[in-house]
Amino acid sequence: MGNAHRVVVLALEGVYPFELGIANRVLGSAGGRYEVVTCTVDGHPVRTNSDFSISVEHGPEALRTADTVVIPPFDPSLITQELPPAVAGALASVAPGTRIVSICTGAFVLAAAGLLDGRPATTHWGLADAFRARYPQVALDPDVLFIDDGDVLTSAGAASGVDVCLHLVRRDHGSEVANRVARICVVPPWRDGGQAQYIERPVPETSANGTAAARQWALENLHEPLPLEDLAEQARMSLRTFARRFNEEVGMSPGRWLIQQRVARARHLLESTDLAVDEIAGQVGFATGTSLRQHLHAAIGVSPLAYRRTFRGVLSPNR
């Protein structure tokens, strides 16, 4: 643990127990790369939003030693416009430049502390109006899972806390380590931060005549053009029926889904190989490297070179 990145989780009054444990569960599964400890603003127990309280071994002094601070969500009824003095004092002990991560209502704490002024941020979609009313100086985007703004990261509801912690592992140590952590935790290895928080549509009934088999076939053949006719044939449906069923089951058109899968595969190859952009484009089904560049930029706003530099810069050159 001597060289481990120290993560301090600040448990506030009314903390959500599930989200409180996310950092320890995810970052703690990274093979000793992180040391995760939990503290409160005074070292005393805090009540959760459930029917029990928690005791911790650390007080606010732990925040001074943090490389990353995580603020889990707490009961929205306890949100105040100004930070309670004890919370403000605890946050004041965090060293400048320390990475800070919030989950759900934790963003209200960062905003009240002035840490989000003029910056992009997110929180749970159900609290977006209240957040905007209190902190108009923050560029709130409630339609995404998480936002990485360098030294400050904010995330939405419960599952997005897992997403942002996996993102930290990917950012710090690359996709292979993050994928291994995801397998240990039995969670999806990657959900793009820009993905919508929720989709208001009924879940279709499970059916043997669905599009799952066609989607699996497509994932195994991403290097091919994959016209809609071929996908519909795999599902043994007409084009019209396939397009309708696909949208019902996945929440988007087959074409848009395919682009997302091609971009996701390209991102993995950029992180884990030294293949040239044109080679990666061919392996994931984009006609040219230019097409890959355009789609990657549309998805995450960066070029393949910048993306590779971000996720591989932390890795050993002997990898």
PDB file of C-alpha atoms in Angstrom:
ATOM      1  CA  MET A   1       0.000   0.000   0.000  1.00  0.00           C
ATOM      2  CA  GLY A   2       3.020   2.292   0.222  1.00  0.00           C
ATOM      3  CA  ASN A   3       2.666   3.524  -3.357  1.00  0.00           C
ATOM      4  CA  ALA A   4      -1.101   3.144  -3.576  1.00  0.00           C
ATOM      5  CA  HIS A   5      -3.248   6.077  -4.636  1.00  0.00           C
ATOM      6  CA  ARG A   6      -5.075   7.147  -1.472  1.00  0.00           C
ATOM      7  CA  VAL A   7      -8.835   7.603  -1.825  1.00  0.00           C
ATOM      8  CA  VAL A   8     -10.778   9.143   1.052  1.00  0.00           C
ATOM      9  CA  VAL A   9     -14.556   8.746   1.065  1.00  0.00           C
ATOM     10  CA  LEU A  10     -16.402  11.427   3.045  1.00  0.00           C
ATOM     11  CA  ALA A  11     -19.570  10.039   4.638  1.00  0.00           C
ATOM     12  CA  LEU A  12     -22.053  12.815   5.389  1.00  0.00           C
ATOM     13  CA  GLU A  13     -25.176  12.675   7.530  1.00  0.00           C
ATOM     14  CA  GLY A  14     -27.908  10.753   5.716  1.00  0.00           C
ATOM     15  CA  VAL A  15     -25.439   8.977   3.426  1.00  0.00           C
ATOM     16  CA  TYR A  16     -26.743   6.294   1.073  1.00  0.00           C
ATOM     17  CA  PRO A  17     -25.143   2.980   2.164  1.00  0.00           C
ATOM     18  CA  PHE A  18     -24.939   1.458  -1.322  1.00  0.00           C
ATOM     19  CA  GLU A  19     -23.150   4.411  -2.874  1.00  0.00           C
ATOM     20  CA  LEU A  20     -20.935   4.795   0.203  1.00  0.00           C
ATOM     21  CA  GLY A  21     -19.371   1.429  -0.596  1.00  0.00           C
ATOM     22  CA  ILE A  22     -18.878   1.908  -4.353  1.00  0.00           C
ATOM     23  CA  ALA A  23     -15.382   3.398  -4.224  1.00  0.00           C
ATOM     24  CA  ASN A  24     -14.130   0.682  -1.902  1.00  0.00           C
ATOM     25  CA  ARG A  25     -15.741  -2.079  -3.976  1.00  0.00           C
ATOM     26  CA  VAL A  26     -14.548  -0.855  -7.375  1.00  0.00           C
ATOM     27  CA  LEU A  27     -11.238   0.865  -6.651  1.00  0.00           C
ATOM     28  CA  GLY A  28     -10.461  -1.674  -3.961  1.00  0.00           C
ATOM     29  CA  SER A  29     -10.619  -4.409  -6.618  1.00  0.00           C
ATOM     30  CA  ALA A  30      -7.743  -2.911  -8.622  1.00  0.00           C
ATOM     31  CA  GLY A  31      -5.018  -5.106  -7.197  1.00  0.00           C
ATOM     32  CA  GLY A  32      -3.725  -2.783  -4.501  1.00  0.00           C
ATOM     33  CA  ARG A  33      -3.415   0.244  -6.765  1.00  0.00           C
ATOM     34  CA  TYR A  34      -5.734   2.205  -4.492  1.00  0.00           C
ATOM     35  CA  GLU A  35      -6.044   2.503  -0.729  1.00  0.00           C
ATOM     36  CA  VAL A  36      -9.609   3.451   0.177  1.00  0.00           C
ATOM     37  CA  VAL A  37     -10.536   4.803   3.604  1.00  0.00           C
ATOM     38  CA  THR A  38     -13.753   6.321   4.917  1.00  0.00           C
ATOM     39  CA  CYS A  39     -14.100   9.343   7.166  1.00  0.00           C
ATOM     40  CA  THR A  40     -16.719  11.687   8.589  1.00  0.00           C
ATOM     41  CA  VAL A  41     -16.478  15.406   9.278  1.00  0.00           C
ATOM     42  CA  ASP A  42     -15.838  14.814  12.978  1.00  0.00           C
ATOM     43  CA  GLY A  43     -14.833  11.160  13.248  1.00  0.00           C
ATOM     44  CA  HIS A  44     -18.157  10.297  14.893  1.00  0.00           C
ATOM     45  CA  PRO A  45     -20.775   7.865  13.552  1.00  0.00           C
ATOM     46  CA  VAL A  46     -23.330   9.157  11.044  1.00  0.00           C
ATOM     47  CA  ARG A  47     -26.801   7.908  10.377  1.00  0.00           C
ATOM     48  CA  THR A  48     -27.552   6.667   6.903  1.00  0.00           C
ATOM     49  CA  ASN A  49     -30.765   7.179   4.963  1.00  0.00           C
ATOM     50  CA  SER A  50     -31.634   3.615   5.948  1.00  0.00           C
ATOM     51  CA  ASP A  51     -32.453   2.259   9.392  1.00  0.00           C
ATOM     52  CA  PHE A  52     -28.895   2.104  10.717  1.00  0.00           C
ATOM     53  CA  SER A  53     -25.858   4.253  11.419  1.00  0.00           C
ATOM     54  CA  ILE A  54     -22.226   3.664  10.502  1.00  0.00           C
ATOM     55  CA  SER A  55     -19.038   4.094  12.497  1.00  0.00           C
ATOM     56  CA  VAL A  56     -15.725   4.985  10.833  1.00  0.00           C
ATOM     57  CA  GLU A  57     -12.098   4.922  11.917  1.00  0.00           C
ATOM     58  CA  HIS A  58     -11.140   8.333  10.520  1.00  0.00           C
ATOM     59  CA  GLY A  59     -12.062  11.948  11.025  1.00  0.00           C
ATOM     60  CA  PRO A  60     -11.487  14.960   8.749  1.00  0.00           C
ATOM     61  CA  GLU A  61      -7.706  14.672   9.134  1.00  0.00           C
ATOM     62  CA  ALA A  62      -7.829  11.849   6.579  1.00  0.00           C
ATOM     63  CA  LEU A  63      -8.860  14.340   3.897  1.00  0.00           C
ATOM     64  CA  ARG A  64      -5.472  16.053   4.136  1.00  0.00           C
ATOM     65  CA  THR A  65      -3.780  12.836   2.985  1.00  0.00           C
ATOM     66  CA  ALA A  66      -6.078  12.158   0.020  1.00  0.00           C
ATOM     67  CA  ASP A  67      -5.039  11.888  -3.606  1.00  0.00           C
ATOM     68  CA  THR A  68      -8.736  11.569  -4.489  1.00  0.00           C
ATOM     69  CA  VAL A  69     -11.770  12.511  -2.405  1.00  0.00           C
ATOM     70  CA  VAL A  70     -15.140  10.853  -3.067  1.00  0.00           C
ATOM     71  CA  ILE A  71     -18.385  12.362  -1.803  1.00  0.00           C
ATOM     72  CA  PRO A  72     -21.251   9.828  -1.956  1.00  0.00           C
ATOM     73  CA  PRO A  73     -24.879  10.971  -2.030  1.00  0.00           C
ATOM     74  CA  PHE A  74     -26.973  11.704   1.011  1.00  0.00           C
ATOM     75  CA  ASP A  75     -30.645  12.269   1.771  1.00  0.00           C
ATOM     76  CA  PRO A  76     -31.870  15.178  -0.414  1.00  0.00           C
ATOM     77  CA  SER A  77     -33.986  16.483   2.449  1.00  0.00           C
ATOM     78  CA  LEU A  78     -30.721  17.391   4.215  1.00  0.00           C
ATOM     79  CA  ILE A  79     -29.407  19.545   1.364  1.00  0.00           C
ATOM     80  CA  THR A  80     -28.870  23.163   2.385  1.00  0.00           C
ATOM     81  CA  GLN A  81     -27.979  26.227   0.340  1.00  0.00           C
ATOM     82  CA  GLU A  82     -24.849  26.828   2.427  1.00  0.00           C
ATOM     83  CA  LEU A  83     -22.530  24.129   3.683  1.00  0.00           C
ATOM     84  CA  PRO A  84     -22.793  23.279   7.380  1.00  0.00           C
ATOM     85  CA  PRO A  85     -19.677  24.656   9.136  1.00  0.00           C
ATOM     86  CA  ALA A  86     -18.325  21.188   9.926  1.00  0.00           C
ATOM     87  CA  VAL A  87     -18.589  20.116   6.275  1.00  0.00           C
ATOM     88  CA  ALA A  88     -17.040  23.356   5.029  1.00  0.00           C
ATOM     89  CA  GLY A  89     -14.198  22.958   7.493  1.00  0.00           C
ATOM     90  CA  ALA A  90     -13.560  19.372   6.458  1.00  0.00           C
ATOM     91  CA  LEU A  91     -13.445  20.269   2.749  1.00  0.00           C
ATOM     92  CA  ALA A  92     -11.126  23.185   3.474  1.00  0.00           C
ATOM     93  CA  SER A  93      -8.519  20.689   4.643  1.00  0.00           C
ATOM     94  CA  VAL A  94      -8.356  19.028   1.206  1.00  0.00           C
ATOM     95  CA  ALA A  95      -5.057  19.931  -0.442  1.00  0.00           C
ATOM     96  CA  PRO A  96      -5.197  22.037  -3.642  1.00  0.00           C
ATOM     97  CA  GLY A  97      -5.046  19.887  -6.754  1.00  0.00           C
ATOM     98  CA  THR A  98      -6.630  16.859  -5.088  1.00  0.00           C
ATOM     99  CA  ARG A  99      -9.008  15.040  -7.419  1.00  0.00           C
ATOM    100  CA  ILE A 100     -12.598  15.241  -6.180  1.00  0.00           C
ATOM    101  CA  VAL A 101     -15.461  12.981  -7.249  1.00  0.00           C
ATOM    102  CA  SER A 102     -19.146  13.308  -6.388  1.00  0.00           C
ATOM    103  CA  ILE A 103     -21.970  10.830  -6.814  1.00  0.00           C
ATOM    104  CA  CYS A 104     -25.571  12.038  -7.179  1.00  0.00           C
ATOM    105  CA  THR A 105     -26.398  14.601  -4.458  1.00  0.00           C
ATOM    106  CA  GLY A 106     -22.716  14.881  -3.617  1.00  0.00           C
ATOM    107  CA  ALA A 107     -22.599  17.467  -6.414  1.00  0.00           C
ATOM    108  CA  PHE A 108     -24.624  19.838  -4.208  1.00  0.00           C
ATOM    109  CA  VAL A 109     -21.755  19.805  -1.711  1.00  0.00           C
ATOM    110  CA  LEU A 110     -19.191  20.624  -4.387  1.00  0.00           C
ATOM    111  CA  ALA A 111     -21.387  23.409  -5.757  1.00  0.00           C
ATOM    112  CA  ALA A 112     -21.994  24.910  -2.313  1.00  0.00           C
ATOM    113  CA  ALA A 113     -18.234  24.883  -1.743  1.00  0.00           C
ATOM    114  CA  GLY A 114     -17.724  26.836  -4.977  1.00  0.00           C
ATOM    115  CA  LEU A 115     -15.789  23.994  -6.595  1.00  0.00           C
ATOM    116  CA  LEU A 116     -18.125  23.813  -9.596  1.00  0.00           C
ATOM    117  CA  ASP A 117     -18.396  27.516 -10.444  1.00  0.00           C
ATOM    118  CA  GLY A 118     -18.165  27.947 -14.196  1.00  0.00           C
ATOM    119  CA  ARG A 119     -17.582  24.232 -14.711  1.00  0.00           C
ATOM    120  CA  PRO A 120     -19.649  21.453 -16.301  1.00  0.00           C
ATOM    121  CA  ALA A 121     -21.258  19.057 -13.835  1.00  0.00           C
ATOM    122  CA  THR A 122     -24.076  16.581 -13.458  1.00  0.00           C
ATOM    123  CA  THR A 123     -26.275  15.164 -10.729  1.00  0.00           C
ATOM    124  CA  HIS A 124     -29.371  12.984 -10.551  1.00  0.00           C
ATOM    125  CA  TRP A 125     -31.868  14.073 -13.211  1.00  0.00           C
ATOM    126  CA  GLY A 126     -34.665  14.286 -10.620  1.00  0.00           C
ATOM    127  CA  LEU A 127     -32.806  17.037  -8.758  1.00  0.00           C
ATOM    128  CA  ALA A 128     -31.740  19.068 -11.785  1.00  0.00           C
ATOM    129  CA  ASP A 129     -34.272  21.882 -11.325  1.00  0.00           C
ATOM    130  CA  ALA A 130     -33.394  22.324  -7.648  1.00  0.00           C
ATOM    131  CA  PHE A 131     -29.693  22.317  -8.488  1.00  0.00           C
ATOM    132  CA  ARG A 132     -30.060  24.950 -11.216  1.00  0.00           C
ATOM    133  CA  ALA A 133     -32.129  27.168  -8.942  1.00  0.00           C
ATOM    134  CA  ARG A 134     -29.486  27.112  -6.224  1.00  0.00           C
ATOM    135  CA  TYR A 135     -26.345  27.152  -8.345  1.00  0.00           C
ATOM    136  CA  PRO A 136     -26.968  28.903 -11.682  1.00  0.00           C
ATOM    137  CA  GLN A 137     -23.230  29.518 -12.020  1.00  0.00           C
ATOM    138  CA  VAL A 138     -22.679  25.787 -12.677  1.00  0.00           C
ATOM    139  CA  ALA A 139     -23.012  24.425 -16.229  1.00  0.00           C
ATOM    140  CA  LEU A 140     -25.332  21.575 -15.268  1.00  0.00           C
ATOM    141  CA  ASP A 141     -25.984  18.730 -17.703  1.00  0.00           C
ATOM    142  CA  PRO A 142     -28.484  16.306 -16.145  1.00  0.00           C
ATOM    143  CA  ASP A 143     -28.668  14.102 -19.243  1.00  0.00           C
ATOM    144  CA  VAL A 144     -25.373  12.253 -18.804  1.00  0.00           C
ATOM    145  CA  LEU A 145     -24.009   9.562 -16.509  1.00  0.00           C
ATOM    146  CA  PHE A 146     -20.885  11.410 -15.437  1.00  0.00           C
ATOM    147  CA  ILE A 147     -18.660  14.323 -16.398  1.00  0.00           C
ATOM    148  CA  ASP A 148     -14.877  14.278 -16.181  1.00  0.00           C
ATOM    149  CA  ASP A 149     -13.592  17.846 -15.911  1.00  0.00           C
ATOM    150  CA  GLY A 150     -10.047  16.954 -14.999  1.00  0.00           C
ATOM    151  CA  ASP A 151      -9.585  17.333 -11.259  1.00  0.00           C
ATOM    152  CA  VAL A 152     -13.338  17.353 -10.577  1.00  0.00           C
ATOM    153  CA  LEU A 153     -15.691  14.587 -11.669  1.00  0.00           C
ATOM    154  CA  THR A 154     -19.432  14.476 -11.025  1.00  0.00           C
ATOM    155  CA  SER A 155     -21.824  11.595 -11.607  1.00  0.00           C
ATOM    156  CA  ALA A 156     -25.539  10.910 -11.534  1.00  0.00           C
ATOM    157  CA  GLY A 157     -27.458   8.191  -9.681  1.00  0.00           C
ATOM    158  CA  ALA A 158     -26.331   4.951  -8.041  1.00  0.00           C
ATOM    159  CA  ALA A 159     -25.078   2.910 -11.002  1.00  0.00           C
ATOM    160  CA  SER A 160     -23.232   5.889 -12.451  1.00  0.00           C
ATOM    161  CA  GLY A 161     -21.101   5.880  -9.315  1.00  0.00           C
ATOM    162  CA  VAL A 162     -19.800   2.507 -10.473  1.00  0.00           C
ATOM    163  CA  ASP A 163     -19.281   3.945 -13.959  1.00  0.00           C
ATOM    164  CA  VAL A 164     -17.264   6.923 -12.776  1.00  0.00           C
ATOM    165  CA  CYS A 165     -15.068   4.764 -10.522  1.00  0.00           C
ATOM    166  CA  LEU A 166     -14.350   2.391 -13.407  1.00  0.00           C
ATOM    167  CA  HIS A 167     -13.577   5.465 -15.494  1.00  0.00           C
ATOM    168  CA  LEU A 168     -11.015   6.510 -12.890  1.00  0.00           C
ATOM    169  CA  VAL A 169      -9.345   3.106 -13.135  1.00  0.00           C
ATOM    170  CA  ARG A 170      -9.285   3.333 -16.928  1.00  0.00           C
ATOM    171  CA  ARG A 171      -7.884   6.863 -16.771  1.00  0.00           C
ATOM    172  CA  ASP A 172      -5.231   5.942 -14.201  1.00  0.00           C
ATOM    173  CA  HIS A 173      -4.228   2.464 -15.364  1.00  0.00           C
ATOM    174  CA  GLY A 174      -5.752   1.716 -18.773  1.00  0.00           C
ATOM    175  CA  SER A 175      -8.566  -0.446 -20.059  1.00  0.00           C
ATOM    176  CA  GLU A 176      -7.083  -3.856 -19.267  1.00  0.00           C
ATOM    177  CA  VAL A 177      -6.969  -3.135 -15.550  1.00  0.00           C
ATOM    178  CA  ALA A 178     -10.446  -1.533 -15.646  1.00  0.00           C
ATOM    179  CA  ASN A 179     -11.889  -4.502 -17.520  1.00  0.00           C
ATOM    180  CA  ARG A 180     -10.404  -6.870 -14.954  1.00  0.00           C
ATOM    181  CA  VAL A 181     -11.929  -4.821 -12.139  1.00  0.00           C
ATOM    182  CA  ALA A 182     -15.292  -4.886 -13.921  1.00  0.00           C
ATOM    183  CA  ARG A 183     -15.139  -8.663 -14.191  1.00  0.00           C
ATOM    184  CA  ILE A 184     -14.348  -8.973 -10.491  1.00  0.00           C
ATOM    185  CA  CYS A 185     -17.304  -6.724  -9.639  1.00  0.00           C
ATOM    186  CA  VAL A 186     -19.528  -8.365 -12.282  1.00  0.00           C
ATOM    187  CA  VAL A 187     -20.509  -5.052 -13.861  1.00  0.00           C
ATOM    188  CA  PRO A 188     -20.335  -3.724 -17.439  1.00  0.00           C
ATOM    189  CA  PRO A 189     -16.743  -2.615 -18.111  1.00  0.00           C
ATOM    190  CA  TRP A 190     -17.684   0.615 -19.805  1.00  0.00           C
ATOM    191  CA  ARG A 191     -20.639   2.958 -20.190  1.00  0.00           C
ATOM    192  CA  ASP A 192     -19.855   6.248 -21.875  1.00  0.00           C
ATOM    193  CA  GLY A 193     -20.220   9.214 -19.547  1.00  0.00           C
ATOM    194  CA  GLY A 194     -22.284  10.978 -22.185  1.00  0.00           C
ATOM    195  CA  GLN A 195     -24.886   8.236 -22.225  1.00  0.00           C
ATOM    196  CA  ALA A 196     -28.369   9.344 -21.171  1.00  0.00           C
ATOM    197  CA  GLN A 197     -29.271   8.773 -17.517  1.00  0.00           C
ATOM    198  CA  TYR A 198     -32.602   7.153 -18.291  1.00  0.00           C
ATOM    199  CA  ILE A 199     -34.984   6.331 -21.120  1.00  0.00           C
ATOM    200  CA  GLU A 200     -38.705   6.694 -20.587  1.00  0.00           C
ATOM    201  CA  ARG A 201     -40.089   3.756 -22.509  1.00  0.00           C
ATOM    202  CA  PRO A 202     -41.647   0.470 -21.446  1.00  0.00           C
ATOM    203  CA  VAL A 203     -39.414  -2.578 -21.424  1.00  0.00           C
ATOM    204  CA  PRO A 204     -40.581  -5.002 -24.147  1.00  0.00           C
ATOM    205  CA  GLU A 205     -41.578  -8.507 -23.171  1.00  0.00           C
ATOM    206  CA  THR A 206     -38.861 -11.115 -23.546  1.00  0.00           C
ATOM    207  CA  SER A 207     -39.334 -13.133 -26.687  1.00  0.00           C
ATOM    208  CA  ALA A 208     -37.446 -15.828 -28.530  1.00  0.00           C
ATOM    209  CA  ASN A 209     -38.184 -13.797 -31.648  1.00  0.00           C
ATOM    210  CA  GLY A 210     -36.210 -10.758 -30.461  1.00  0.00           C
ATOM    211  CA  THR A 211     -33.112  -9.144 -31.897  1.00  0.00           C
ATOM    212  CA  ALA A 212     -30.548 -10.325 -29.337  1.00  0.00           C
ATOM    213  CA  ALA A 213     -29.111 -13.028 -31.590  1.00  0.00           C
ATOM    214  CA  ALA A 214     -28.724 -10.559 -34.453  1.00  0.00           C
ATOM    215  CA  ARG A 215     -26.955  -8.118 -32.152  1.00  0.00           C
ATOM    216  CA  GLN A 216     -24.556 -10.814 -30.958  1.00  0.00           C
ATOM    217  CA  TRP A 217     -23.842 -11.787 -34.563  1.00  0.00           C
ATOM    218  CA  ALA A 218     -23.169  -8.157 -35.411  1.00  0.00           C
ATOM    219  CA  LEU A 219     -20.692  -7.814 -32.533  1.00  0.00           C
ATOM    220  CA  GLU A 220     -18.823 -10.847 -33.847  1.00  0.00           C
ATOM    221  CA  ASN A 221     -18.693  -9.341 -37.338  1.00  0.00           C
ATOM    222  CA  LEU A 222     -18.110  -5.625 -36.756  1.00  0.00           C
ATOM    223  CA  HIS A 223     -15.382  -5.621 -39.402  1.00  0.00           C
ATOM    224  CA  GLU A 224     -18.042  -6.279 -42.047  1.00  0.00           C
ATOM    225  CA  PRO A 225     -20.365  -3.616 -43.576  1.00  0.00           C
ATOM    226  CA  LEU A 226     -23.440  -5.155 -41.830  1.00  0.00           C
ATOM    227  CA  PRO A 227     -26.322  -3.710 -43.858  1.00  0.00           C
ATOM    228  CA  LEU A 228     -29.724  -3.712 -42.217  1.00  0.00           C
ATOM    229  CA  GLU A 229     -30.877  -6.488 -44.543  1.00  0.00           C
ATOM    230  CA  ASP A 230     -28.243  -8.850 -43.133  1.00  0.00           C
ATOM    231  CA  LEU A 231     -29.228  -8.081 -39.547  1.00  0.00           C
ATOM    232  CA  ALA A 232     -32.909  -8.615 -40.311  1.00  0.00           C
ATOM    233  CA  GLU A 233     -32.051 -11.917 -41.987  1.00  0.00           C
ATOM    234  CA  GLN A 234     -30.188 -13.062 -38.872  1.00  0.00           C
ATOM    235  CA  ALA A 235     -33.306 -12.301 -36.832  1.00  0.00           C
ATOM    236  CA  ARG A 236     -35.553 -13.912 -39.473  1.00  0.00           C
ATOM    237  CA  MET A 237     -37.656 -10.764 -39.705  1.00  0.00           C
ATOM    238  CA  SER A 238     -38.719  -8.348 -42.373  1.00  0.00           C
ATOM    239  CA  LEU A 239     -36.806  -5.076 -42.493  1.00  0.00           C
ATOM    240  CA  ARG A 240     -39.726  -3.131 -41.099  1.00  0.00           C
ATOM    241  CA  THR A 241     -40.402  -5.577 -38.256  1.00  0.00           C
ATOM    242  CA  PHE A 242     -36.721  -5.828 -37.378  1.00  0.00           C
ATOM    243  CA  ALA A 243     -36.248  -2.050 -37.221  1.00  0.00           C
ATOM    244  CA  ARG A 244     -39.322  -1.690 -34.999  1.00  0.00           C
ATOM    245  CA  ARG A 245     -38.382  -4.525 -32.646  1.00  0.00           C
ATOM    246  CA  PHE A 246     -34.769  -3.368 -32.449  1.00  0.00           C
ATOM    247  CA  ASN A 247     -35.817   0.114 -31.399  1.00  0.00           C
ATOM    248  CA  GLU A 248     -38.202  -1.305 -28.794  1.00  0.00           C
ATOM    249  CA  GLU A 249     -35.528  -3.546 -27.270  1.00  0.00           C
ATOM    250  CA  VAL A 250     -32.464  -1.308 -27.501  1.00  0.00           C
ATOM    251  CA  GLY A 251     -33.920   2.206 -27.476  1.00  0.00           C
ATOM    252  CA  MET A 252     -32.279   3.347 -30.707  1.00  0.00           C
ATOM    253  CA  SER A 253     -32.074   2.499 -34.394  1.00  0.00           C
ATOM    254  CA  PRO A 254     -29.856  -0.369 -35.627  1.00  0.00           C
ATOM    255  CA  GLY A 255     -27.634   2.111 -37.479  1.00  0.00           C
ATOM    256  CA  ARG A 256     -27.004   4.246 -34.415  1.00  0.00           C
ATOM    257  CA  TRP A 257     -26.378   1.157 -32.284  1.00  0.00           C
ATOM    258  CA  LEU A 258     -23.847  -0.172 -34.783  1.00  0.00           C
ATOM    259  CA  ILE A 259     -21.931   3.096 -34.744  1.00  0.00           C
ATOM    260  CA  GLN A 260     -21.810   2.996 -30.949  1.00  0.00           C
ATOM    261  CA  GLN A 261     -20.453  -0.557 -31.002  1.00  0.00           C
ATOM    262  CA  ARG A 262     -17.856   0.289 -33.645  1.00  0.00           C
ATOM    263  CA  VAL A 263     -16.697   3.305 -31.659  1.00  0.00           C
ATOM    264  CA  ALA A 264     -16.559   1.257 -28.448  1.00  0.00           C
ATOM    265  CA  ARG A 265     -14.435  -1.419 -30.147  1.00  0.00           C
ATOM    266  CA  ALA A 266     -12.189   1.249 -31.650  1.00  0.00           C
ATOM    267  CA  ARG A 267     -11.672   2.787 -28.220  1.00  0.00           C
ATOM    268  CA  HIS A 268     -10.605  -0.569 -26.819  1.00  0.00           C
ATOM    269  CA  LEU A 269      -8.107  -1.065 -29.651  1.00  0.00           C
ATOM    270  CA  LEU A 270      -6.736   2.445 -29.221  1.00  0.00           C
ATOM    271  CA  GLU A 271      -6.164   1.714 -25.550  1.00  0.00           C
ATOM    272  CA  SER A 272      -4.787  -1.805 -25.822  1.00  0.00           C
ATOM    273  CA  THR A 273      -2.851  -1.951 -29.136  1.00  0.00           C
ATOM    274  CA  ASP A 274      -0.404   0.048 -31.241  1.00  0.00           C
ATOM    275  CA  LEU A 275      -2.424  -0.405 -34.430  1.00  0.00           C
ATOM    276  CA  ALA A 276      -2.606   2.578 -36.773  1.00  0.00           C
ATOM    277  CA  VAL A 277      -5.899   4.434 -36.983  1.00  0.00           C
ATOM    278  CA  ASP A 278      -6.592   3.137 -40.504  1.00  0.00           C
ATOM    279  CA  GLU A 279      -6.024  -0.453 -39.351  1.00  0.00           C
ATOM    280  CA  ILE A 280      -8.378   0.012 -36.401  1.00  0.00           C
ATOM    281  CA  ALA A 281     -10.980   1.543 -38.691  1.00  0.00           C
ATOM    282  CA  GLY A 282     -10.887  -1.571 -40.861  1.00  0.00           C
ATOM    283  CA  GLN A 283     -11.178  -3.910 -37.892  1.00  0.00           C
ATOM    284  CA  VAL A 284     -14.267  -2.174 -36.518  1.00  0.00           C
ATOM    285  CA  GLY A 285     -16.092  -1.631 -39.796  1.00  0.00           C
ATOM    286  CA  PHE A 286     -15.464   2.018 -40.621  1.00  0.00           C
ATOM    287  CA  ALA A 287     -14.603   2.533 -44.277  1.00  0.00           C
ATOM    288  CA  THR A 288     -11.642   4.839 -43.602  1.00  0.00           C
ATOM    289  CA  GLY A 289      -9.570   6.294 -40.808  1.00  0.00           C
ATOM    290  CA  THR A 290     -11.243   9.610 -41.534  1.00  0.00           C
ATOM    291  CA  SER A 291     -14.635   8.054 -40.838  1.00  0.00           C
ATOM    292  CA  LEU A 292     -13.354   6.677 -37.517  1.00  0.00           C
ATOM    293  CA  ARG A 293     -11.967  10.095 -36.574  1.00  0.00           C
ATOM    294  CA  GLN A 294     -15.299  11.755 -37.324  1.00  0.00           C
ATOM    295  CA  HIS A 295     -17.356   9.259 -35.354  1.00  0.00           C
ATOM    296  CA  LEU A 296     -14.961   9.230 -32.389  1.00  0.00           C
ATOM    297  CA  HIS A 297     -14.979  13.011 -32.243  1.00  0.00           C
ATOM    298  CA  ALA A 298     -18.783  13.068 -32.441  1.00  0.00           C
ATOM    299  CA  ALA A 299     -18.999  10.535 -29.594  1.00  0.00           C
ATOM    300  CA  ILE A 300     -16.437  11.879 -27.117  1.00  0.00           C
ATOM    301  CA  GLY A 301     -15.028  15.073 -28.647  1.00  0.00           C
ATOM    302  CA  VAL A 302     -11.417  13.990 -29.138  1.00  0.00           C
ATOM    303  CA  SER A 303      -9.193  12.608 -31.893  1.00  0.00           C
ATOM    304  CA  PRO A 304      -7.873   9.019 -31.855  1.00  0.00           C
ATOM    305  CA  LEU A 305      -4.378  10.312 -31.075  1.00  0.00           C
ATOM    306  CA  ALA A 306      -5.588  12.387 -28.130  1.00  0.00           C
ATOM    307  CA  TYR A 307      -7.679   9.498 -26.840  1.00  0.00           C
ATOM    308  CA  ARG A 308      -4.767   7.066 -27.061  1.00  0.00           C
ATOM    309  CA  ARG A 309      -2.459   9.523 -25.333  1.00  0.00           C
ATOM    310  CA  THR A 310      -4.954   9.971 -22.482  1.00  0.00           C
ATOM    311  CA  PHE A 311      -5.490   6.294 -21.781  1.00  0.00           C
ATOM    312  CA  ARG A 312      -2.048   4.922 -22.552  1.00  0.00           C
ATOM    313  CA  GLY A 313       0.127   7.700 -21.215  1.00  0.00           C
ATOM    314  CA  VAL A 314      -0.046   6.173 -17.736  1.00  0.00           C
ATOM    315  CA  LEU A 315       1.070   2.744 -18.922  1.00  0.00           C
ATOM    316  CA  SER A 316       4.564   1.340 -19.056  1.00  0.00           C
ATOM    317  CA  PRO A 317       6.314   1.621 -22.441  1.00  0.00           C
ATOM    318  CA  ASN A 318       7.120  -2.095 -22.076  1.00  0.00           C
ATOM    319  CA  ARG A 319       3.454  -2.997 -21.971  1.00  0.00           C
TER     320      ARG A 319
END
